[in-house]
Coordinates of N, CA and C in Angstrom, one line a residue:
M25 N 57.8 36.6 198.2 CA 58.4 35.3 198.0 C 59.8 35.4 198.5
N26 N 60.1 34.5 199.5 CA 61.5 34.5 200.1 C 62.3 33.4 199.5
N27 N 61.8 32.7 198.5 CA 62.6 31.7 197.8 C 63.7 32.3 197.0
K28 N 64.9 31.7 197.2 CA 66.1 32.3 196.5 C 66.1 32.1 195.0
L29 N 65.3 31.2 194.5 CA 65.2 31.0 193.0 C 64.6 32.2 192.4
F30 N 63.5 32.8 193.1 CA 62.8 33.9 192.5 C 63.4 35.3 192.7
T31 N 64.5 35.4 193.5 CA 65.1 36.6 193.8 C 66.1 37.0 192.7
R32 N 66.6 35.9 192.0 CA 67.6 36.3 190.9 C 66.7 36.5 189.6
P33 N 67.2 37.5 188.8 CA 66.5 37.8 187.6 C 66.2 36.7 186.7
L34 N 67.1 35.8 186.4 CA 66.9 34.6 185.5 C 66.0 33.7 186.2
G35 N 66.0 33.5 187.5 CA 65.1 32.6 188.3 C 63.7 33.1 188.2
R36 N 63.5 34.4 188.3 CA 62.2 35.0 188.1 C 61.7 34.8 186.7
F37 N 62.6 34.9 185.7 CA 62.2 34.7 184.3 C 61.7 33.3 184.0
F38 N 62.5 32.3 184.4 CA 62.2 30.9 184.2 C 61.0 30.5 185.1
G39 N 60.8 31.1 186.3 CA 59.7 30.9 187.1 C 58.4 31.3 186.5
L40 N 58.4 32.3 185.7 CA 57.2 32.8 185.0 C 57.0 32.2 183.7
I41 N 58.1 31.9 182.9 CA 57.9 31.4 181.6 C 57.7 29.9 181.5
L42 N 58.3 29.1 182.4 CA 58.2 27.7 182.4 C 56.8 27.2 182.5
P43 N 55.9 27.7 183.4 CA 54.5 27.2 183.4 C 53.8 27.6 182.2
L44 N 54.1 28.7 181.6 CA 53.4 29.1 180.3 C 53.8 28.2 179.2
L45 N 55.0 27.7 179.1 CA 55.5 26.9 178.1 C 54.9 25.4 178.3
M46 N 54.7 25.1 179.6 CA 54.0 23.8 179.8 C 52.5 23.8 179.3
L47 N 51.9 25.0 179.6 CA 50.5 25.1 179.1 C 50.4 25.1 177.5
A48 N 51.4 25.7 177.0 CA 51.4 25.8 175.5 C 51.6 24.4 174.9
S49 N 52.4 23.6 175.6 CA 52.6 22.2 175.0 C 51.3 21.4 175.0
L50 N 50.4 21.7 175.8 CA 49.1 21.1 175.8 C 48.3 21.4 174.4
A51 N 48.5 22.6 174.0 CA 47.8 23.0 172.7 C 48.4 22.3 171.6
F52 N 49.7 22.0 171.6 CA 50.3 21.3 170.5 C 50.0 19.8 170.5
A53 N 49.5 19.3 171.6 CA 49.3 17.9 171.7 C 48.1 17.5 170.8
Q54 N 47.2 18.4 170.4 CA 46.1 18.1 169.6 C 46.4 18.2 168.2
A55 N 46.3 17.1 167.5 CA 46.7 17.1 166.0 C 45.5 17.6 165.2
P56 N 45.8 18.5 164.2 CA 44.7 19.0 163.3 C 44.3 17.9 162.4
E57 N 43.0 18.0 162.1 CA 42.4 17.0 161.2 C 42.9 17.2 159.7
V58 N 42.9 18.5 159.3 CA 43.3 18.8 157.9 C 44.5 19.9 158.0
A59 N 45.5 19.7 157.4 CA 46.6 20.7 157.4 C 46.2 21.8 156.4
P60 N 46.5 23.0 156.7 CA 46.3 24.1 155.8 C 47.1 24.0 154.6
A61 N 46.4 24.5 153.5 CA 47.1 24.4 152.1 C 48.3 25.4 152.1
M62 N 48.2 26.5 152.8 CA 49.3 27.4 152.8 C 50.6 26.8 153.4
A63 N 50.5 26.0 154.5 CA 51.6 25.4 155.1 C 52.2 24.4 154.1
D64 N 51.5 23.7 153.4 CA 52.0 22.7 152.4 C 52.8 23.4 151.3
D65 N 52.1 24.5 150.8 CA 52.9 25.3 149.8 C 54.2 25.9 150.2
L66 N 54.2 26.5 151.5 CA 55.4 27.0 152.0 C 56.5 25.9 152.2
R67 N 56.0 24.8 152.7 CA 56.9 23.6 152.9 C 57.5 23.1 151.6
A68 N 56.7 23.0 150.6 CA 57.1 22.5 149.3 C 58.1 23.4 148.7
S69 N 57.9 24.7 148.8 CA 58.9 25.7 148.2 C 60.1 26.0 149.0
G70 N 60.1 25.5 150.3 CA 61.2 25.8 151.2 C 61.2 27.1 151.9
K71 N 60.1 27.9 151.7 CA 60.0 29.2 152.4 C 59.6 29.0 153.9
I72 N 59.2 27.9 154.3 CA 58.8 27.7 155.7 C 60.0 27.9 156.5
Y73 N 61.2 27.6 156.1 CA 62.4 27.8 156.9 C 62.6 29.3 157.1
V74 N 62.3 30.1 156.1 CA 62.4 31.6 156.3 C 61.4 32.1 157.3
V75 N 60.2 31.6 157.3 CA 59.2 32.0 158.2 C 59.7 31.5 159.7
V76 N 60.1 30.4 159.8 CA 60.6 29.9 161.1 C 61.8 30.7 161.6
A77 N 62.7 31.1 160.7 CA 63.9 31.8 161.1 C 63.5 33.2 161.5
V78 N 62.5 33.9 160.8 CA 62.1 35.2 161.2 C 61.3 35.1 162.5
V79 N 60.5 34.2 162.8 CA 59.8 34.1 164.1 C 60.9 33.8 165.2
A80 N 61.9 33.0 164.9 CA 62.8 32.7 166.0 C 63.7 33.9 166.3
I81 N 64.0 34.7 165.3 CA 64.8 36.0 165.5 C 63.9 36.9 166.3
I82 N 62.7 37.0 166.1 CA 61.8 37.9 166.8 C 61.7 37.5 168.2
V83 N 61.5 36.2 168.5 CA 61.4 35.7 169.8 C 62.7 35.9 170.6
V84 N 63.8 35.6 170.0 CA 65.1 35.8 170.7 C 65.3 37.2 171.0
G85 N 65.0 38.1 170.0 CA 65.1 39.5 170.3 C 64.2 40.0 171.4
L86 N 63.0 39.6 171.5 CA 62.1 40.0 172.6 C 62.7 39.5 173.9
L87 N 63.2 38.2 174.0 CA 63.7 37.7 175.2 C 64.9 38.4 175.6
G88 N 65.8 38.7 174.7 CA 67.0 39.5 175.0 C 66.6 40.9 175.6
Y89 N 65.6 41.5 174.9 CA 65.2 42.8 175.4 C 64.6 42.7 176.8
L90 N 63.8 41.7 177.1 CA 63.2 41.6 178.4 C 64.3 41.3 179.5
I91 N 65.3 40.5 179.1 CA 66.4 40.2 180.1 C 67.2 41.5 180.4
N92 N 67.5 42.2 179.3 CA 68.2 43.5 179.5 C 67.4 44.4 180.3
L93 N 66.1 44.5 180.1 CA 65.2 45.5 180.9 C 65.1 45.0 182.3
D94 N 65.1 43.7 182.5 CA 65.1 43.3 183.9 C 66.4 43.6 184.7
R95 N 67.5 43.4 184.0 CA 68.8 43.8 184.6 C 68.8 45.3 184.9
K96 N 68.3 46.2 184.0 CA 68.3 47.6 184.3 C 67.4 47.9 185.5
V97 N 66.2 47.3 185.5 CA 65.3 47.6 186.6 C 65.9 47.1 187.9
S98 N 66.5 45.9 187.9 CA 67.1 45.4 189.1 C 68.2 46.4 189.7
R99 N 69.1 46.9 188.7 CA 70.1 47.9 189.0 C 69.5 49.1 189.7
L100 N 68.4 49.6 189.1 CA 67.7 50.8 189.6 C 67.1 50.6 191.0
E101 N 66.6 49.4 191.2 CA 66.0 49.0 192.5 C 67.2 49.0 193.6
K102 N 68.3 48.5 193.2 CA 69.5 48.4 194.1 C 69.9 49.9 194.4
E103 N 69.9 50.8 193.4 CA 70.3 52.2 193.7 C 69.3 52.9 194.6
I104 N 68.0 52.6 194.4 CA 67.0 53.2 195.3 C 67.2 52.7 196.7
K105 N 67.5 51.5 196.9 CA 67.6 50.9 198.3 C 68.8 51.5 199.0
N106 N 69.9 51.8 198.2 CA 71.1 52.4 198.9 C 71.1 53.8 198.9

């Protein structure tokens, strides 16, 4: 790929993740007929926010790790070329 967007690390990242996010949005477009009782209990007790926070922290941590790993690999590729 000679496109300049995909040669930058963040461009590659968004080029790969954006289509996956668009596909995931199709799954959320379908409304469930019956909500699970567990979700109602967690929402009623306020614990759903803890679950959402933990999931968000895990996702942010994984994304940070992948971006850091991509930078290291890019730096190693540049060292190999030189």
